[in-house]
Tab-separated table of C-alpha atoms in Angstrom:
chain	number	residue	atom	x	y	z
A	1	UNK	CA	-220.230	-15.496	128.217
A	2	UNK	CA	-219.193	-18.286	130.316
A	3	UNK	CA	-222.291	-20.930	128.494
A	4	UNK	CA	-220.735	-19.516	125.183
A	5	UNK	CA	-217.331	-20.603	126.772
A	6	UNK	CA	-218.988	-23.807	127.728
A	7	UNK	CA	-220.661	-24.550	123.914
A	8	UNK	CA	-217.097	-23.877	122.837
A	9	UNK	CA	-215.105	-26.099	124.608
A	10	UNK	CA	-217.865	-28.419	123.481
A	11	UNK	CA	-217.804	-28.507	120.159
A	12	UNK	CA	-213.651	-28.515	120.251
A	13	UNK	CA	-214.252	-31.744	122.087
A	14	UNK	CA	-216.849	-33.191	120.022
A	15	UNK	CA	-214.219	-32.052	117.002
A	16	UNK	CA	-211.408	-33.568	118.594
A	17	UNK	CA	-213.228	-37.175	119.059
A	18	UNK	CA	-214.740	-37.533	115.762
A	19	UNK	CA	-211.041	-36.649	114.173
A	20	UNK	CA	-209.567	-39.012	116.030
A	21	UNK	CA	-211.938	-41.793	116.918
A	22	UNK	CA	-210.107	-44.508	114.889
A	23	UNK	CA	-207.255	-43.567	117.555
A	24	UNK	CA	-209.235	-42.898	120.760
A	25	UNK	CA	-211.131	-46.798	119.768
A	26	UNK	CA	-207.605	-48.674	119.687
A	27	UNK	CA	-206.897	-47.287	122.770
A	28	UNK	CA	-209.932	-47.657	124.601
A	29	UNK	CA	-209.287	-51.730	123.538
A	30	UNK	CA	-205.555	-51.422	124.895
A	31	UNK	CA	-207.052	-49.849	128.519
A	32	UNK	CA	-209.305	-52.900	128.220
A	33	UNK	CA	-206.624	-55.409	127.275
A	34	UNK	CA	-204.614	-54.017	130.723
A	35	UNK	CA	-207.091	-54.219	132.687
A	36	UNK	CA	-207.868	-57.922	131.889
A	37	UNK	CA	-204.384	-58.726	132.136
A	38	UNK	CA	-204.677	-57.381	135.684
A	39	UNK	CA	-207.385	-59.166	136.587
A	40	UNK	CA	-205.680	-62.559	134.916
A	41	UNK	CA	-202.489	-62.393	136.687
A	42	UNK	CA	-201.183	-60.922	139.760
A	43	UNK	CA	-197.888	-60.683	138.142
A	44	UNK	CA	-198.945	-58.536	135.085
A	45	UNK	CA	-199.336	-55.557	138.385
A	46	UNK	CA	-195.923	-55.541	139.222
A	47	UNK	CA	-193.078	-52.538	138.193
A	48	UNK	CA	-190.578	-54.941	137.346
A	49	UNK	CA	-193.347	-56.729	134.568
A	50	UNK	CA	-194.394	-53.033	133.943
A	51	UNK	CA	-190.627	-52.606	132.529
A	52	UNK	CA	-190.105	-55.421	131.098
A	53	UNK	CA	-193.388	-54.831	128.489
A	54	UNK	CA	-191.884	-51.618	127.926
A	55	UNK	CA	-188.742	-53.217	126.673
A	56	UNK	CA	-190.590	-55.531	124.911
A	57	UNK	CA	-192.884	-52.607	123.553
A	58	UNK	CA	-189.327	-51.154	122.067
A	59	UNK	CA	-188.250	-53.830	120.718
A	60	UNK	CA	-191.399	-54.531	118.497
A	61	UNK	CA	-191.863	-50.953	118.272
A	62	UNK	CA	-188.832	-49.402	116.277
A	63	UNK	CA	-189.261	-52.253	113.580
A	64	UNK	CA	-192.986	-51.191	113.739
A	65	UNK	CA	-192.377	-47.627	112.696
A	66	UNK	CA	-190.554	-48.537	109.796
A	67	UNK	CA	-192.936	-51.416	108.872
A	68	UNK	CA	-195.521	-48.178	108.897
A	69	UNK	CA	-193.339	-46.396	105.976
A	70	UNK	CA	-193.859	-49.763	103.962
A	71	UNK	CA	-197.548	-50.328	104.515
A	72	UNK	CA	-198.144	-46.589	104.038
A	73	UNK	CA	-196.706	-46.817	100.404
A	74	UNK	CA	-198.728	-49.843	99.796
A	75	UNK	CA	-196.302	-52.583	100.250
A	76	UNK	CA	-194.995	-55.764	102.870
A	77	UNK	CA	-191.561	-56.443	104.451
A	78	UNK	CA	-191.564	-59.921	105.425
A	79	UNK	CA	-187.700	-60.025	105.746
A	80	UNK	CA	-187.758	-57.796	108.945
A	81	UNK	CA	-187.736	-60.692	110.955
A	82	UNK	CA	-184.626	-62.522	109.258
A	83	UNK	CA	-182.739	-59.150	108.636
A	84	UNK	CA	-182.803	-59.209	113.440
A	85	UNK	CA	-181.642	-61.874	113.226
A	86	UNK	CA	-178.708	-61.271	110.730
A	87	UNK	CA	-177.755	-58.065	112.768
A	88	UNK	CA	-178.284	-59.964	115.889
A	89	UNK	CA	-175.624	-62.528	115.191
A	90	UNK	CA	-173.136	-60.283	113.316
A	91	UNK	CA	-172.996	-57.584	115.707
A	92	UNK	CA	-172.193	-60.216	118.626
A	93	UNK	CA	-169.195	-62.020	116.380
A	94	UNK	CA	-168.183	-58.617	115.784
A	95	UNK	CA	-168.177	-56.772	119.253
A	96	UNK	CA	-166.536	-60.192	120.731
A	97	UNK	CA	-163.842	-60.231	117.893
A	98	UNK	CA	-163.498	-56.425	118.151
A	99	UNK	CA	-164.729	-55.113	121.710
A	100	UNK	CA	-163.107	-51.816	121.134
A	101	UNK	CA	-164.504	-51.057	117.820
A	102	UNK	CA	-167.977	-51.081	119.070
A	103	UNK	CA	-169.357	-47.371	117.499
A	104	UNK	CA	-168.304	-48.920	113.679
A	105	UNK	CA	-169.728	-51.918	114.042
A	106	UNK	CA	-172.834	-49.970	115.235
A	107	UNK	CA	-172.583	-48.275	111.925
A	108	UNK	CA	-171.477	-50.811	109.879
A	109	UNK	CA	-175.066	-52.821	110.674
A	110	UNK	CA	-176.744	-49.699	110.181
A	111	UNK	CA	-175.194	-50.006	106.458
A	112	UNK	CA	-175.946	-53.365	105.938
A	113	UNK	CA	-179.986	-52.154	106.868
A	114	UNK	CA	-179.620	-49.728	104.175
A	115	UNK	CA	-178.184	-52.428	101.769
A	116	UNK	CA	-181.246	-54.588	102.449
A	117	UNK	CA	-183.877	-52.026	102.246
A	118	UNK	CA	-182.425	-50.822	98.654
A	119	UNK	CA	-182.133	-54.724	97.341
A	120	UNK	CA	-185.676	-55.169	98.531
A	121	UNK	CA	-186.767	-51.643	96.683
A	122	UNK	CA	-184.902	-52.155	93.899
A	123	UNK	CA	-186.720	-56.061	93.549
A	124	UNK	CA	-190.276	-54.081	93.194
A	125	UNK	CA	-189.394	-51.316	91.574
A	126	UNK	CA	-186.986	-52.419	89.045
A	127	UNK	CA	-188.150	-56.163	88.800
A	128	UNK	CA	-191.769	-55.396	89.124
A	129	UNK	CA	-191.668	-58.101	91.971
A	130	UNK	CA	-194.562	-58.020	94.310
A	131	UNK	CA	-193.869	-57.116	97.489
A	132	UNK	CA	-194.785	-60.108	99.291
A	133	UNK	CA	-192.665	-62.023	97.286
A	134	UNK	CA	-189.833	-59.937	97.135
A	135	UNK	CA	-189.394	-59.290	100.651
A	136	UNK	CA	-190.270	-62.950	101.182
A	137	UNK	CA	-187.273	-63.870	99.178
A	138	UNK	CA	-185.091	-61.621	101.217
A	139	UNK	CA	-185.834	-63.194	104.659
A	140	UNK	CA	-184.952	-66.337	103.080
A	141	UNK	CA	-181.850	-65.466	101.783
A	142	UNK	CA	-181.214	-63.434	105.086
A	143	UNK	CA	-182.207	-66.254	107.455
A	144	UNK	CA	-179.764	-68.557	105.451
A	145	UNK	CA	-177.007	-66.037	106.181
A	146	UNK	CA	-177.297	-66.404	109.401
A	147	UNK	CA	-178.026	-70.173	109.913
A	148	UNK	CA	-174.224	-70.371	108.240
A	149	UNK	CA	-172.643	-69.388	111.335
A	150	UNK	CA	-174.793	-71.851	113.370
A	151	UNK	CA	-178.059	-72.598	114.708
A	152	UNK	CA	-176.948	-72.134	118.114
A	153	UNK	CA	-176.311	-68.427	119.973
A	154	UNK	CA	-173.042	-67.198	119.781
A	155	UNK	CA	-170.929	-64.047	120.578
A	156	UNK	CA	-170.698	-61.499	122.938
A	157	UNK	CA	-171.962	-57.784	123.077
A	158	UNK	CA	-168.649	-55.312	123.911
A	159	UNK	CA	-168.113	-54.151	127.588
A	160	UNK	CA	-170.760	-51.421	127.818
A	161	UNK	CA	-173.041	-52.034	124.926
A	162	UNK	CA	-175.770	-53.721	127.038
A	163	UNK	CA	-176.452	-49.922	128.143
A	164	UNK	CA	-178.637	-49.562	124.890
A	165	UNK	CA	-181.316	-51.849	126.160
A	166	UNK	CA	-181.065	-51.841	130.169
A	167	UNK	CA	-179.497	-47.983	130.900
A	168	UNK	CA	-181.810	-45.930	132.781
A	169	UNK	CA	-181.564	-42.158	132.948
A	170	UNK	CA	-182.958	-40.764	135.854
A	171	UNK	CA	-186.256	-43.397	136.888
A	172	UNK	CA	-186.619	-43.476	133.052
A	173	UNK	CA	-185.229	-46.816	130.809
A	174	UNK	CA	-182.514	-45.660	128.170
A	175	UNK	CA	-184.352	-47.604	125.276
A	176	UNK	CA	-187.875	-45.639	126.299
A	177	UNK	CA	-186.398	-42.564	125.723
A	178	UNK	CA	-184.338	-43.495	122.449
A	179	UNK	CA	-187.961	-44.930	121.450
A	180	UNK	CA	-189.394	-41.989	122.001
A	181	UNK	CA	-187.239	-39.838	120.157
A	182	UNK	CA	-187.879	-41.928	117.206
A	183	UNK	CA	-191.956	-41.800	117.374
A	184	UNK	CA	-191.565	-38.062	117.341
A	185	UNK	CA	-189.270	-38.193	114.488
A	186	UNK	CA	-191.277	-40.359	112.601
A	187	UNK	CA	-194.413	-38.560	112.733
A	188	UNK	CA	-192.083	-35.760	111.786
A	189	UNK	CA	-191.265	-37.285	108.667
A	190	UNK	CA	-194.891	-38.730	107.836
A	191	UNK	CA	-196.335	-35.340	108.744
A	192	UNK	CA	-194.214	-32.542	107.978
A	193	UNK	CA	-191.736	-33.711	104.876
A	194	UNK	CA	-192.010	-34.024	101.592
A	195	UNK	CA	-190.946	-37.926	101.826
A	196	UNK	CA	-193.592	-38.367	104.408
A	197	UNK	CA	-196.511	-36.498	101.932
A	198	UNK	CA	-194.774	-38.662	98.836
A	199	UNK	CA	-195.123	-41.974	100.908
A	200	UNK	CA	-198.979	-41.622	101.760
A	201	UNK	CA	-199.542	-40.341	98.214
A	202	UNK	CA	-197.562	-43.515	96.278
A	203	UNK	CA	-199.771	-45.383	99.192
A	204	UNK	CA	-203.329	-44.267	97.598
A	205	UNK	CA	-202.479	-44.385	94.251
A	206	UNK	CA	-199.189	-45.256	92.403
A	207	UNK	CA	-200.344	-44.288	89.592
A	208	UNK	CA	-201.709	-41.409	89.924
A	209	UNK	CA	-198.563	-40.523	91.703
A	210	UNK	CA	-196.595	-41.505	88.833
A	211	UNK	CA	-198.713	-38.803	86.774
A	212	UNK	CA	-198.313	-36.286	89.413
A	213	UNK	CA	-194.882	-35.907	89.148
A	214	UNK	CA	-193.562	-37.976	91.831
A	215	UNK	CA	-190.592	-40.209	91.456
A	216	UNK	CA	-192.199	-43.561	93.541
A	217	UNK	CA	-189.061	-45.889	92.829
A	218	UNK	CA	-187.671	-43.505	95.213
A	219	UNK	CA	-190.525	-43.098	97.121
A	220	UNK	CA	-190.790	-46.827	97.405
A	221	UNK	CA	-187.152	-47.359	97.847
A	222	UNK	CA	-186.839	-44.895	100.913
A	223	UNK	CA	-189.557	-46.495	102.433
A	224	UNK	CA	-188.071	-49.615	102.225
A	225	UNK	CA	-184.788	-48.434	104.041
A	226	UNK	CA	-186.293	-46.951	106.689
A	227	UNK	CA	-187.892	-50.225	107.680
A	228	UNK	CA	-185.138	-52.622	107.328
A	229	UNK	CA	-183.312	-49.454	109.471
A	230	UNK	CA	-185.953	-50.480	111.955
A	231	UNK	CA	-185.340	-53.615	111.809
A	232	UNK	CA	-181.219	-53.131	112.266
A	233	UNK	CA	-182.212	-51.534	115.849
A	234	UNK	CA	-184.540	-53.633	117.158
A	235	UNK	CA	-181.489	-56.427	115.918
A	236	UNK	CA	-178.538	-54.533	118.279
A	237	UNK	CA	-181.431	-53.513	121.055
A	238	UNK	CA	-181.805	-57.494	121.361
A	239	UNK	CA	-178.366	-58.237	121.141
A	240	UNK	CA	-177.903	-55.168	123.908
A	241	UNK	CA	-180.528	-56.768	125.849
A	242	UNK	CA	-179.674	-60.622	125.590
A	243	UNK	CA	-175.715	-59.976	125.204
A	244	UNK	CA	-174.810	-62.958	122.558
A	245	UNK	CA	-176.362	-63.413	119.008
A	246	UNK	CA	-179.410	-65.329	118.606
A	247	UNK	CA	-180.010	-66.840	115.183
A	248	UNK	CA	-183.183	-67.762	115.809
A	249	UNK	CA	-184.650	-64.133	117.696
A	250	UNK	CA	-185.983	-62.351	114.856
A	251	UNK	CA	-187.511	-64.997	112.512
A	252	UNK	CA	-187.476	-68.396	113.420
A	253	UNK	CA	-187.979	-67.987	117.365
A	254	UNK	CA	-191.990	-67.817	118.827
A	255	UNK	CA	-191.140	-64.298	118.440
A	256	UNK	CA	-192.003	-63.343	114.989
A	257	UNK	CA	-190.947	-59.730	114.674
A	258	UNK	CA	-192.426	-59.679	110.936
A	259	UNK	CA	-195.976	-61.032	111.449
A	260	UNK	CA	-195.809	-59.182	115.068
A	261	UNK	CA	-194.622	-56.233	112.872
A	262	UNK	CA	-197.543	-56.006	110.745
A	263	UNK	CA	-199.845	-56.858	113.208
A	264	UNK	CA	-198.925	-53.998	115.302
A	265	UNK	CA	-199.315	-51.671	112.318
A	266	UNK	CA	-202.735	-52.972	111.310
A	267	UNK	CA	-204.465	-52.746	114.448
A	268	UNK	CA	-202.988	-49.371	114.581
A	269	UNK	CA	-205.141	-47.739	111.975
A	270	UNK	CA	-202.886	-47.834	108.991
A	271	UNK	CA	-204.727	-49.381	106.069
A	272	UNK	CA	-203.356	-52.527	103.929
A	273	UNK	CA	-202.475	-51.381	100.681
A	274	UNK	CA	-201.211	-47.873	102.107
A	275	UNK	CA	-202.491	-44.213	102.099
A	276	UNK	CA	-203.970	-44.043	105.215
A	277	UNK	CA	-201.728	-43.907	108.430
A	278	UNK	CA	-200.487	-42.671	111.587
A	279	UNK	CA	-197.320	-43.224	113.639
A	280	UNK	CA	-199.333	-42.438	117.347
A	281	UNK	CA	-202.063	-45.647	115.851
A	282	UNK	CA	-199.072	-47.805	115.612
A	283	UNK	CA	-197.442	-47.319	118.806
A	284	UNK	CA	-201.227	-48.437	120.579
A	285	UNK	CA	-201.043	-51.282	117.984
A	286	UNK	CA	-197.091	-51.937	119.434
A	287	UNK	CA	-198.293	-51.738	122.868
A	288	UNK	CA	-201.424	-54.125	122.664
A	289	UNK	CA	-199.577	-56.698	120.977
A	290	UNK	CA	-196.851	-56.331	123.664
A	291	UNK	CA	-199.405	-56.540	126.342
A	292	UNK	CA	-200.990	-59.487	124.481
A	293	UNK	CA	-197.685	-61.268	124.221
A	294	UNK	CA	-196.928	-60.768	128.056
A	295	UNK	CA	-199.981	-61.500	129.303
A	296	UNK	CA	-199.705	-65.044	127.165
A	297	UNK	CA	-196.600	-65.807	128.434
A	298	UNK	CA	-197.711	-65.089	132.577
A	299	UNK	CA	-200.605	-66.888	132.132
A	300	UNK	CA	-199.219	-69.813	129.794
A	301	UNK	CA	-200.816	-70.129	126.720
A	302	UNK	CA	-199.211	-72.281	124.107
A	303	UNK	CA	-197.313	-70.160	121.677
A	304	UNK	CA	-198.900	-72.100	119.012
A	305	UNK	CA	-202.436	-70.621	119.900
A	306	UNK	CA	-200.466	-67.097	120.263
A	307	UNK	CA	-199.767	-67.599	116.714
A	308	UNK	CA	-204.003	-68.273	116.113
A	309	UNK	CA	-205.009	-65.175	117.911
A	310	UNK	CA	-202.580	-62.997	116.043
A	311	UNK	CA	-203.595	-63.740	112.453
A	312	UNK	CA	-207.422	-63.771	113.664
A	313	UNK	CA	-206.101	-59.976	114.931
A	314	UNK	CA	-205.124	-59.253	111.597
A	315	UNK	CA	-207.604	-60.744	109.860
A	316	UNK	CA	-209.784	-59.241	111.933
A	317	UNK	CA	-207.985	-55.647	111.207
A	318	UNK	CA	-208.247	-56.072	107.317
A	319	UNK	CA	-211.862	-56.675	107.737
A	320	UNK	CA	-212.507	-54.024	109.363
A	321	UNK	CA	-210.756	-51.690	107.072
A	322	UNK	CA	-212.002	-52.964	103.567
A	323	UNK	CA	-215.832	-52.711	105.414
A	324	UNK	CA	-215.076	-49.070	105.817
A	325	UNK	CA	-213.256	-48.353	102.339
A	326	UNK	CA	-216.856	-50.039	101.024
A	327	UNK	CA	-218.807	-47.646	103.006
A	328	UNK	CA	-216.988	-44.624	102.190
């Protein structure tokens, strides 16, 4: 009885790795990635650099998820990076102008997210413009928004407001935990709603979407939302986090929240051109380009090389992928 117990619990291991090797593989190379950034810098050990990835890990990582609905319905949001930096700068005008009103203007960006998510789905579903394009065209139009008001930062978050990126309940960071809420309601959404089973099905074929039924403007339109949402709090958990509004913080900085973005979501498993996907694959692609970026900036590489090693990454990630679509 017990070696039957013992075959078993074998073969439910054996099941469990081959199911989720792709995961298990990215992070095995995020262990890897720590431990090298260990080894590189005596800084990378410390708690308060252990916190301050984790912050950064948020940041990248609630635009992330909703750059997953996008990719998983076989699309792009470049404007991500332009639409932080819009929210960035109009929430601190806004909470400086009106400290007291700080919940509206909390819901008045999350508003303007849905506005730019349903003018970007409503450009490729209605206009038949590519999504690169589109979205491209967005960020532009976005980033000139917010150069109007200045190139320089400006503002200042309410009294109270900076709780949203450096509260800590308990031992645990605020932001973690509102993070965390979100991965479990995205995978939620991906994995257990019809939306989430639309998404991945628009993602392998549009067509044959279209013929099954499913509506995939607004399919393609939700998805859109959801990711310029993400994009609307990663904008206010900078702005919490920095306390004025930085024009240049989601688009134009070193930090580039939309290549980053994509990046994140790539090495994560989910295939370019959508259909294939998991939330738990980006959050290990979130946290190895967060360790990647950290471990750049302790030991000093020139952001301009950061930029190199990134698009070899997701060149790198797109290889890999169309290799296996081949062999399958």
């Amino acid at each position: 009885m017990t070696n039957e117990a013992a075959r078993f619990s074998s073969r439910s291991f054996q099941r469990f790795v081959d199911e989720n090797r792709e995961q298990l593989t990215i992070y095995g190379i995020l262990l890897i990635i720590t431990v090298i950034g260990t080894v590189l810098s005596s800084q990378f050990r410390t708690s308060t650099n252990f916190f301050n990835v984790l912050r950064q890990a948020v940041a990248l990582g609630m635009v992330s998820i909703g750059q997953t609905f996008v990719i998983l319905s076989g699309g792009i949001d470049l404007s991500v990076g332009a639409a932080i930096s819009l929210v960035a700068v109009y929430t601190a005008n806004l909470m400086k102008a009106y400290p007291a009103m700080t919940l509206p203007i909390v819901a008045l960006m999350l508003l303007l997210g849905l506005a730019i998510g349903l003018f970007n789905g409503t450009l490729i579903t209605r206009l038949k413009i590519a999504p690169f394009i589109a979205t491209m065209a967005t960020g532009s139009i976005l980033q000139g928004l917010v150069l109007l008001n200045g190139k320089r930062p400006s503002g200042k978050i309410a009294p109270g407001w900076n709780y949203f990126a450096e509260g800590m309940v308990g031992p645990v960071p605020f932001p973690v935990i509102v993070f965390a809420v979100l991965i479990l309601l995205a995978i939620f959404v991906i994995h257990r709603t019809v939306l989430g089973r639309y998404i991945i099905a628009t993602g392998g074929s549009e067509r044959i979407a279209r013929y099954s039924a499913i509506r995939t403007n607004l399919v393609l339109n939700a998805a859109y939302i959801i990711c310029s949402l993400g994009a609307v709090l990663t904008g206010l958990f900078i702005t919490s986090r920095m306390g004025i509004g930085d024009p240049q913080v989601g688009g134009l900085s070193y930090d580039r929240f939309d290549l980053d973005s994509i990046t994140a979501v790539l090495v994560g498993g989910t295939r370019l051109g959508g259909g294939k996907g998991t939330v738990i694959g980006t959050i290990a692609g979130v946290l190895i380009v967060a360790v990647l970026n950290n471990i750049f900036n302790l030991v000093g590489v020139n952001t301009f090389y950061q930029w190199i090693v990134k698009g070899i990454i997701i060149l790198l990630a797109v290889a890999a992928y169309s290799s296996r679509k081949t062999a399958e």
